[in-house]
Coordinates of C-alpha atoms in Angstrom, one line a residue:
X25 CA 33.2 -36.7 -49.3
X26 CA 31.4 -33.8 -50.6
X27 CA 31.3 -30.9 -47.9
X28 CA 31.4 -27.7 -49.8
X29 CA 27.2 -27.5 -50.0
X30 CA 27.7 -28.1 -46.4
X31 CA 30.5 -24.8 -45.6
X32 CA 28.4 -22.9 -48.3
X33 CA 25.1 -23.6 -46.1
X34 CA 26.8 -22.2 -43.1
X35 CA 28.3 -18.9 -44.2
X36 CA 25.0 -18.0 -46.6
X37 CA 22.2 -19.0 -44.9
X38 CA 22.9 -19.8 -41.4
X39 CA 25.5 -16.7 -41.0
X40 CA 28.4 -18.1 -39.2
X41 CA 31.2 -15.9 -39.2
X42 CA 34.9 -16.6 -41.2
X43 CA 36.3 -18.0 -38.0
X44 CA 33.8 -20.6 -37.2
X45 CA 33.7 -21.8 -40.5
X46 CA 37.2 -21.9 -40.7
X47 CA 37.0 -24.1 -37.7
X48 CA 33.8 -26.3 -39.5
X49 CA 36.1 -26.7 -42.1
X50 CA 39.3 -27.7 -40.6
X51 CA 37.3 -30.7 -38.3
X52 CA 35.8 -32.0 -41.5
X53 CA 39.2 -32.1 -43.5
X54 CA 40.4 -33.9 -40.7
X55 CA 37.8 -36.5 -40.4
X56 CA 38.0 -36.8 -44.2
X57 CA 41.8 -37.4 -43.7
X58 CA 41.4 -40.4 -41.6
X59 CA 39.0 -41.8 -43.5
X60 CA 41.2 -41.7 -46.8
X61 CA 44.1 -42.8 -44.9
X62 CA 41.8 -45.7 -43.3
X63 CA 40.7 -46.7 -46.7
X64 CA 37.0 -46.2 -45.7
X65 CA 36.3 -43.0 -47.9
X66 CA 36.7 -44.8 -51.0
X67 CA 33.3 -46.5 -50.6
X68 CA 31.2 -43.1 -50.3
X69 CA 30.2 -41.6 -47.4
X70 CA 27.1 -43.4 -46.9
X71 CA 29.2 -46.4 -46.5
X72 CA 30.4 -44.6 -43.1
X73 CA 29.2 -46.3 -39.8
X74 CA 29.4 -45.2 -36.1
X75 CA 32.5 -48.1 -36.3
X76 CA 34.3 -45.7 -38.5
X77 CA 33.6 -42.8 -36.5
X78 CA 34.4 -44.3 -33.0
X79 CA 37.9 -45.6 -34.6
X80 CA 38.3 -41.9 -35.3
X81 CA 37.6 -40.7 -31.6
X82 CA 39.9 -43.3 -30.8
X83 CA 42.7 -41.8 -32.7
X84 CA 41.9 -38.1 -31.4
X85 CA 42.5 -39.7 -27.6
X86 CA 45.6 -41.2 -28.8
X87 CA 46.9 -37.8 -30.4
X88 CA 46.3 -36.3 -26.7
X89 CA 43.0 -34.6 -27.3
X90 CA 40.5 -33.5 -24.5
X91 CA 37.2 -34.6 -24.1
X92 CA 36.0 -31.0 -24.7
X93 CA 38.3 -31.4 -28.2
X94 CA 36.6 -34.0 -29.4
X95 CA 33.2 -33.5 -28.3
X96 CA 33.5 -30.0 -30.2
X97 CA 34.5 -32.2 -33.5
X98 CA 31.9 -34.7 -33.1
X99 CA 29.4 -31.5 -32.9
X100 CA 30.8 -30.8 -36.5
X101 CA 30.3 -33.8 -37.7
X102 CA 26.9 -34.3 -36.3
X103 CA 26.0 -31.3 -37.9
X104 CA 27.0 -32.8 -41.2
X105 CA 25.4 -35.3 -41.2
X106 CA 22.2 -33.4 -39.9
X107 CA 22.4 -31.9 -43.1
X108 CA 23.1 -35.2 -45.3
X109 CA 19.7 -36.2 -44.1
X110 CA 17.9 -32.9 -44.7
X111 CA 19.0 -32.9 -47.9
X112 CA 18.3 -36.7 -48.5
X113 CA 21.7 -37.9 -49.4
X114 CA 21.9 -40.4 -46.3
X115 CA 18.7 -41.9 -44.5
X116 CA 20.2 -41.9 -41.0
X117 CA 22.9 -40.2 -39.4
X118 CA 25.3 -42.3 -38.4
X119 CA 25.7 -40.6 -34.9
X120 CA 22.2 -40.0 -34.1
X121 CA 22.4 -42.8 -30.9
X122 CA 25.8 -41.5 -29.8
X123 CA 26.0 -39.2 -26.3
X124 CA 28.6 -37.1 -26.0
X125 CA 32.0 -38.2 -24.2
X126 CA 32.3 -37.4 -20.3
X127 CA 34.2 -34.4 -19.5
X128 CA 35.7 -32.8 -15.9
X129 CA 34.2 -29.7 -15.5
X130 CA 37.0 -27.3 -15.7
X131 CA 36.5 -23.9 -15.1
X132 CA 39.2 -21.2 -15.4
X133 CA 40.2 -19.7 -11.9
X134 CA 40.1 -15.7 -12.6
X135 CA 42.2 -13.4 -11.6
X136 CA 41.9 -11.6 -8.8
X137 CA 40.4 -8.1 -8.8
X138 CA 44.3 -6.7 -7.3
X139 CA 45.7 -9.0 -10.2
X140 CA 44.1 -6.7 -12.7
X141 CA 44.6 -3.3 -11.3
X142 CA 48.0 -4.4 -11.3
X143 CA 48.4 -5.2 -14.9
X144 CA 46.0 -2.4 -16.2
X145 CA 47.6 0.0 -13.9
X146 CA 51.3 -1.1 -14.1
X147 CA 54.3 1.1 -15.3
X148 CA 56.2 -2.2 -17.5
X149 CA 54.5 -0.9 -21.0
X150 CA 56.8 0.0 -23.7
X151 CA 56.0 3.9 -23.8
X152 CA 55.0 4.4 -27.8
X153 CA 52.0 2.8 -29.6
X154 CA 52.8 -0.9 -29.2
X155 CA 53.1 -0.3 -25.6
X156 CA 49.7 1.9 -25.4
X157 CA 48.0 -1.1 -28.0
X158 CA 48.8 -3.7 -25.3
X159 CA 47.2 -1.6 -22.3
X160 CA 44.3 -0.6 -24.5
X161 CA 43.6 -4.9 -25.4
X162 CA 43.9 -5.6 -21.4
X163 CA 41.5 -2.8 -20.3
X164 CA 39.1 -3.5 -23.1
X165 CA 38.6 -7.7 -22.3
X166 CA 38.1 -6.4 -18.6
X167 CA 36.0 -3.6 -19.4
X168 CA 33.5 -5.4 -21.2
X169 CA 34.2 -8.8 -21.2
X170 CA 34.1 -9.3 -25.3
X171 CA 35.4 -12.1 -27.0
X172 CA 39.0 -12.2 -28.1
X173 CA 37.9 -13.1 -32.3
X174 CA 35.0 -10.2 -31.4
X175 CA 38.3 -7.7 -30.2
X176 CA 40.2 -8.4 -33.2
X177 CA 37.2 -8.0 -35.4
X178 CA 36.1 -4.4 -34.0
X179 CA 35.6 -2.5 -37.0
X180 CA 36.2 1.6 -36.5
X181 CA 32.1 1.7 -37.4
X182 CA 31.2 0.2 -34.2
X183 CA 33.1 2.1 -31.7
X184 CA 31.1 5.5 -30.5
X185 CA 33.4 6.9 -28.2
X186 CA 31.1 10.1 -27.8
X187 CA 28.0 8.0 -27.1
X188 CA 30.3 5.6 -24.6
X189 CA 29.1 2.4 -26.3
X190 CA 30.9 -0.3 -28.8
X191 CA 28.6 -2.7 -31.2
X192 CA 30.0 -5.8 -30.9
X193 CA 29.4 -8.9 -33.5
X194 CA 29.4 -12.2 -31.4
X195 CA 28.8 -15.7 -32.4
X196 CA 26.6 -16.6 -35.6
X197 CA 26.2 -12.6 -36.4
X198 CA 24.3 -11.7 -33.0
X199 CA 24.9 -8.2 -32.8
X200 CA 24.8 -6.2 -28.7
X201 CA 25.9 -3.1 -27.6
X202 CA 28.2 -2.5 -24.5
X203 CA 28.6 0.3 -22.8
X204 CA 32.0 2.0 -22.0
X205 CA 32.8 3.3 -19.0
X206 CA 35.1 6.9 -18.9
X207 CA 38.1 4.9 -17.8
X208 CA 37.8 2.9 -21.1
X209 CA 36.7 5.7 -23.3
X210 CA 39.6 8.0 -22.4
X211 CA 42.2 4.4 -23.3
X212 CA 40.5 4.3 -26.8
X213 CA 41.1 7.9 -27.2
X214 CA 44.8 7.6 -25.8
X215 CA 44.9 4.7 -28.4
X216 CA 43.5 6.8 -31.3
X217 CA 46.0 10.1 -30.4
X218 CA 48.9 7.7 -30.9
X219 CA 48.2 6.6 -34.1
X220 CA 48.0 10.0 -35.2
X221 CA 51.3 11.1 -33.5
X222 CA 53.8 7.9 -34.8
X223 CA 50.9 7.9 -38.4
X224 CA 49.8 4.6 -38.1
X225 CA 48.4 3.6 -41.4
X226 CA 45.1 1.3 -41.0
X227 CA 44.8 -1.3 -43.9
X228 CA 41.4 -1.6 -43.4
X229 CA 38.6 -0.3 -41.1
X230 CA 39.6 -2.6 -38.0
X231 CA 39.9 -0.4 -35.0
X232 CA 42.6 -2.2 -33.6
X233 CA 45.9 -2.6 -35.8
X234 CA 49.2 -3.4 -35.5
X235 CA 51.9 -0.8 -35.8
X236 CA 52.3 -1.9 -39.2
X237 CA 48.5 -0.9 -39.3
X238 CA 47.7 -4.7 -40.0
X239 CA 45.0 -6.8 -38.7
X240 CA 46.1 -8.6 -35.4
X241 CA 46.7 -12.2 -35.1
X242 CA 44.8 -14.2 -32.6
X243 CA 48.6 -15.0 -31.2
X244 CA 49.3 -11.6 -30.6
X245 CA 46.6 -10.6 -28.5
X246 CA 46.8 -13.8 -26.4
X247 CA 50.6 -13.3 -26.0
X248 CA 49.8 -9.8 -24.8
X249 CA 47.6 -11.2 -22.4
X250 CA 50.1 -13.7 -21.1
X251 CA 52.6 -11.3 -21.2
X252 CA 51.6 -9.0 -19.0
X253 CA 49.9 -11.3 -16.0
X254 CA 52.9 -13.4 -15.8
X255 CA 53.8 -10.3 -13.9
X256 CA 51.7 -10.2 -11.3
X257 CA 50.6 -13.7 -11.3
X258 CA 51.6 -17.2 -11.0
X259 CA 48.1 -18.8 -11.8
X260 CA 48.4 -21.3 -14.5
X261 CA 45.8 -20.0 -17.0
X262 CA 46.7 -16.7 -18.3
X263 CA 44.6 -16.0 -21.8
X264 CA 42.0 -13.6 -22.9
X265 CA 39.3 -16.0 -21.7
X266 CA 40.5 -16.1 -18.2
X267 CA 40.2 -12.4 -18.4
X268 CA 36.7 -12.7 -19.9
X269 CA 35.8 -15.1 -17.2
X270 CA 37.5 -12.7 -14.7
X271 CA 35.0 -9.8 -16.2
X272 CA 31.8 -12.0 -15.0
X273 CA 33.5 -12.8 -11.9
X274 CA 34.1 -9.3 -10.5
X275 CA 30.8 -8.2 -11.8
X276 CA 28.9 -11.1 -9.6
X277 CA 30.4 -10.5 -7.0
X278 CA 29.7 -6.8 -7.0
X279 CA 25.7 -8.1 -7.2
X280 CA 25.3 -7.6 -10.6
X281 CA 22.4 -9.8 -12.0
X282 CA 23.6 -12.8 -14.0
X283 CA 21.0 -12.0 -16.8
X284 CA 22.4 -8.4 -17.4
X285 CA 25.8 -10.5 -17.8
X286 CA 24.4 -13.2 -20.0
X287 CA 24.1 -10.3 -22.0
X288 CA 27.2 -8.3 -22.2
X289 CA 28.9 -11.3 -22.6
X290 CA 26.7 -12.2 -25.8
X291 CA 25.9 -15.6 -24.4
X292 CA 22.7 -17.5 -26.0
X293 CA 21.4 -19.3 -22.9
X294 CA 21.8 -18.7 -19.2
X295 CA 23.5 -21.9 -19.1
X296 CA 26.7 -20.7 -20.8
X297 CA 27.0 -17.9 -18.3
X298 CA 26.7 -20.1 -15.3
X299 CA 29.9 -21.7 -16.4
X300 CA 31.7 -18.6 -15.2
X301 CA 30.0 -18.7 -11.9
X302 CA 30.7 -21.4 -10.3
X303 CA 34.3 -19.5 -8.9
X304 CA 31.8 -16.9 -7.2
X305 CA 30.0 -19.4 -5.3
X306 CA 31.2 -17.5 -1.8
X307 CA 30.0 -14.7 -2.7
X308 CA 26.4 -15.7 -3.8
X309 CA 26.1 -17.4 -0.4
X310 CA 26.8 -14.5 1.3
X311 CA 24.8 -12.4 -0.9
X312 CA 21.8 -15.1 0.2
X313 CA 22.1 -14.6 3.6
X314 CA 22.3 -10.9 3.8
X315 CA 19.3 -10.2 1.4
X316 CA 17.1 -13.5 2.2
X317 CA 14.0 -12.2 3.9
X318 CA 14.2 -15.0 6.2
X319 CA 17.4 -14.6 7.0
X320 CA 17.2 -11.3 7.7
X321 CA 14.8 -11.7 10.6
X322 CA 17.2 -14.2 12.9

């Protein structure tokens, strides 16, 4: 099943970044492991039908997989086989009748405007770099509501503390600018004292390291996040993306204009940013009948 051409096209000409085509990569492995432990792959992959395919859905449900889980695999794998057609090595894609599987629209409940002040203002943090690392992760997801693969990948270029503003590299290379408020500038700088005083050694030109002055891992930061809001929580969902969604949240329901946050959030349609709205609902209703012209008259 030949999918290098395939993970080659993504990273050199469409620009997807390591961690999505680390993700491209692992869904395609797996569907290639099925297939060789179904027997099917030994007849070439134009001998696959949508029979073969929906016996692997099948299996996903069995292992306990969401609907969102295997919706997001079977958008790998109909973009494979987009490309198998493009490049003339199938005639039809074997998924090109199938809709995606139903899903229940789940969106994260976010934290509270008091649940954050209570985190990002606590006094639990170990008082030495780790402790001043963890603070600085919290304040920046709420800040500016950037991704937790965008945090981890914040290179020491991109961060203009003088100028208050961070260049951020979001999905498939789109580059934006966010702004940093004083609050947040003076935690980066707090951040960047500490290094000096206990010499933390960067290995590379990440802003954020470890104390070790390693990269961090994607479990770190979400264990921070956890961490920390198990303290002054008892919602369910406690991950950098509540936190994200909890960013859009607060901003809505100050008035901000859910444009200006489709775009500090990086999001490619309106659509996406929605999602995060549907929590605020209250507060758009109220907005509506306070600023409604017609409203306003009765």
């Amino acid at each position: 099943m030949p999918i290098k051409p395939f993970l080659d096209y993504l990273l050199l000409e469409k620009k997807y970044s390591s961690h999505t085509h680390k993700a491209y990569q692992a869904n395609l492995l797996s569907f290639q492991t099925f297939l060789s432990e179904s027997q099917i792959e030994e007849f070439g992959i134009e001998k696959v039908t949508y029979n073969e395919i929906r016996s692997w859905i099948v299996s996903l449900i069995k292992e306990g997989n969401s609907a969102r889980t295997v919706n997001r695999k079977l958008s790998v794998l109909r973009s494979y086989y987009k490309f198998l057609v493009r490049n003339e090595i199938i005639e039809i894609s074997p998924l090109k009748e199938h809709k995606a599987l139903k899903m229940a629209s789940k969106v994260p409940l976010p934290f509270s405007e008091q649940e954050v002040l209570n985190v990002l203002e606590g006094d639990f943090y170990p008082d030495n770099y780790l402790g001043v690392l963890q603070k600085t992760l919290l304040s920046l997801f709420y800040f500016t509501g950037i991704r937790r693969i965008e945090l981890i990948e914040l290179k020491c270029s991109n961060v203009n503390i003088d100028e208050g503003i961070i260049k951020v590299i979001g999905k498939r290379n789109k580059e934006r600018l966010i702004p940093l408020l004083s609050q947040m500038k003076s935690q980066l700088l707090l951040l960047l004292k500490c290094q000096e005083e206990e010499q933390i050694h960067r290995t590379s030109d990440l802003f954020f390291v470890s104390p070790k002055g390693e990269k961090l891992t994607e479990a770190f930061v979400y264990q921070t996040v956890k961490k920390y809001f198990n303290k002054v929580t008892t919602k369910s969902k406690k991950s950098p993306h509540v936190l994200r969604h909890s960013f859009a949240s607060h901003l809505l329901d100050q008035g901000a204009g859910i444009n200006s946050i489709k775009e500090l959030m990086g999001h490619s349609s309106i659509a996406a940013t929605q999602h995060y709205t549907h929590g605020s609902i209250a507060t758009i209703k109220s907005i509506y009948k306070k600023t409604h012209p017609r409203e306003k008259k009765e």
